[in-house]
Coordinates of C-alpha atoms in Angstrom, one line a residue:
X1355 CA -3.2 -12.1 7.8
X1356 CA -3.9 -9.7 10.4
X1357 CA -2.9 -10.0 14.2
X1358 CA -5.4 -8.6 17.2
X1359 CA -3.5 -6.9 19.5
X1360 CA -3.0 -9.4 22.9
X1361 CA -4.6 -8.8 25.8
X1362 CA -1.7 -8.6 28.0
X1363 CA -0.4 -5.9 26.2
X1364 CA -2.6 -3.7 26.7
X1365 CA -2.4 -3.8 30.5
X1366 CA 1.5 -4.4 30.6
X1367 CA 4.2 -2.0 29.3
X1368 CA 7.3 -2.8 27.0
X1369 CA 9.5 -2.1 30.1
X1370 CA 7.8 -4.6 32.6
X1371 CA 8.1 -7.1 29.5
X1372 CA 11.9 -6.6 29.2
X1373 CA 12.6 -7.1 33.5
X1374 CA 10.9 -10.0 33.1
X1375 CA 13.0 -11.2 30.2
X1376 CA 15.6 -10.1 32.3
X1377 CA 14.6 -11.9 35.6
X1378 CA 11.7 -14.2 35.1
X1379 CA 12.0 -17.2 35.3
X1380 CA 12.0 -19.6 31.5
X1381 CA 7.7 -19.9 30.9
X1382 CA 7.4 -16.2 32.2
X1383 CA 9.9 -15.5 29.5
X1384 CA 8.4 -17.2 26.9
X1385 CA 5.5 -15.9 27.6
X1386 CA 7.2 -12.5 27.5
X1387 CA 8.7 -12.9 24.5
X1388 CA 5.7 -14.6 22.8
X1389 CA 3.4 -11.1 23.2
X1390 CA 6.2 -8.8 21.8
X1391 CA 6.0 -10.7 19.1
X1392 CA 2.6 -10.7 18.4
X1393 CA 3.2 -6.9 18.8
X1394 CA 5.6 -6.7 16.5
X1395 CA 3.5 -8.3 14.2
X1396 CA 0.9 -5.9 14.3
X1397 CA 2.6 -3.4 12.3
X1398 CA 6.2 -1.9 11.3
X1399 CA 5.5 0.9 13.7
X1400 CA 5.5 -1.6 16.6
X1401 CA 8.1 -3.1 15.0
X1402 CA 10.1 -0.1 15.3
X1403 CA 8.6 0.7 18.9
X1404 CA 10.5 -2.0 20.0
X1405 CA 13.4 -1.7 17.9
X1406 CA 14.0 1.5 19.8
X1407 CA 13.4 0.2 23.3
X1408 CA 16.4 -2.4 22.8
X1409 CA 13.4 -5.4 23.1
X1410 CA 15.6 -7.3 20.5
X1411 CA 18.9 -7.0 22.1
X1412 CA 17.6 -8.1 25.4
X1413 CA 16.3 -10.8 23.4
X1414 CA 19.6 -11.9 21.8
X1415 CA 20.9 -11.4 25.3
X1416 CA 18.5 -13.7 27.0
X1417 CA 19.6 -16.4 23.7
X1418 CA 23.0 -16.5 24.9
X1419 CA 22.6 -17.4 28.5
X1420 CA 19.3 -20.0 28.3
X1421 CA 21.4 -23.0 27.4
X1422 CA 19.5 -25.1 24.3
X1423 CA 15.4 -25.5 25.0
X1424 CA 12.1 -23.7 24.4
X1425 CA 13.4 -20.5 25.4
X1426 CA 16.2 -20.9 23.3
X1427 CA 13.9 -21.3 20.0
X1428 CA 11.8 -18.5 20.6
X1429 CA 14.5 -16.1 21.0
X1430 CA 16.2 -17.6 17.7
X1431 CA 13.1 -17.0 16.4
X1432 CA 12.8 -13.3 17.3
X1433 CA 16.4 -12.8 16.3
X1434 CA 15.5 -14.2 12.2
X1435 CA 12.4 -11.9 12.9
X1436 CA 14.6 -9.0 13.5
X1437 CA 16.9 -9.4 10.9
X1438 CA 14.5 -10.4 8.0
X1439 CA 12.3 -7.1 9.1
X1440 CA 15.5 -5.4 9.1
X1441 CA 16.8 -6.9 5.6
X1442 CA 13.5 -6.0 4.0
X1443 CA 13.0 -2.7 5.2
X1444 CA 17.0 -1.6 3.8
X1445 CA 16.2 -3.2 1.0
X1446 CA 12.9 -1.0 0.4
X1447 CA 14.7 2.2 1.6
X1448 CA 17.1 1.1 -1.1
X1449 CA 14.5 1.0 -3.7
X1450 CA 12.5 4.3 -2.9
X1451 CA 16.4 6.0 -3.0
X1452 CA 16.8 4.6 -6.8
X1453 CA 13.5 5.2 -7.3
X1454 CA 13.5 9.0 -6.7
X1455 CA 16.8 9.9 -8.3
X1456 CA 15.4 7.9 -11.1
X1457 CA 12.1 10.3 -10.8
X1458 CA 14.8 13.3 -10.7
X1459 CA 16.0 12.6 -14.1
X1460 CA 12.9 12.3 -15.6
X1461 CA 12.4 15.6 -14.4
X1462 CA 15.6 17.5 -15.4
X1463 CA 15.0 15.6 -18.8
X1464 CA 11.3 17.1 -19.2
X1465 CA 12.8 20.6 -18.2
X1466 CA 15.3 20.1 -20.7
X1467 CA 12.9 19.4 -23.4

């Protein structure tokens, strides 16, 4: 499945998107947090992008002050977004690691021979 990059986003920076997370008021904020998303989605490297910025921790801020609602979901939402990203990409990282020092043996073993 692939995403098309939102239109907002293109005109609107990460930063703007985080005040308003931070001050808007709860369908300015969803609508916020609804575009990172589909940002995120467009690739790991936008993934990270945001990663870096803190986008998720304002997020996770925003989840623990907006009482139970719409807002509430969508944050929950980005949190299990965060951590399932973050679960699978340690989990590959993991993999290439045993990967390659299985590759290194091989190697020292074809040397040997």
């Amino acid at each position: 499945m692939e995403f098309e990059e939102a239109p907002e986003l293109m005109s609107t920076t990460t930063s703007q998107f985080v005040k308003i997370l931070k001050s808007g008021d709860d369908d300015q904020r969803i609508k916020s947090i609804q575009s990172l998303l589909r940002y995120a989605a467009g690739g790991y490297e936008n993934f990270e992008k945001l990663v870096k910025q803190n986008v998720f921790d304002e997020i996770s801020n925003v989840a623990r002050s907006c009482g139970h609602g719409p807002l509430f979901l969508i944050c929950d939402t980005a949190k299990w977004m965060y951590q399932c990203t973050r679960k699978v990409s340690e989990s590959k990282a993991d993999e290439i690691y045993h990967l390659r020092h299985e590759l290194e043996e091989l190697k020292s073993k074809l040397k040997l021979d």
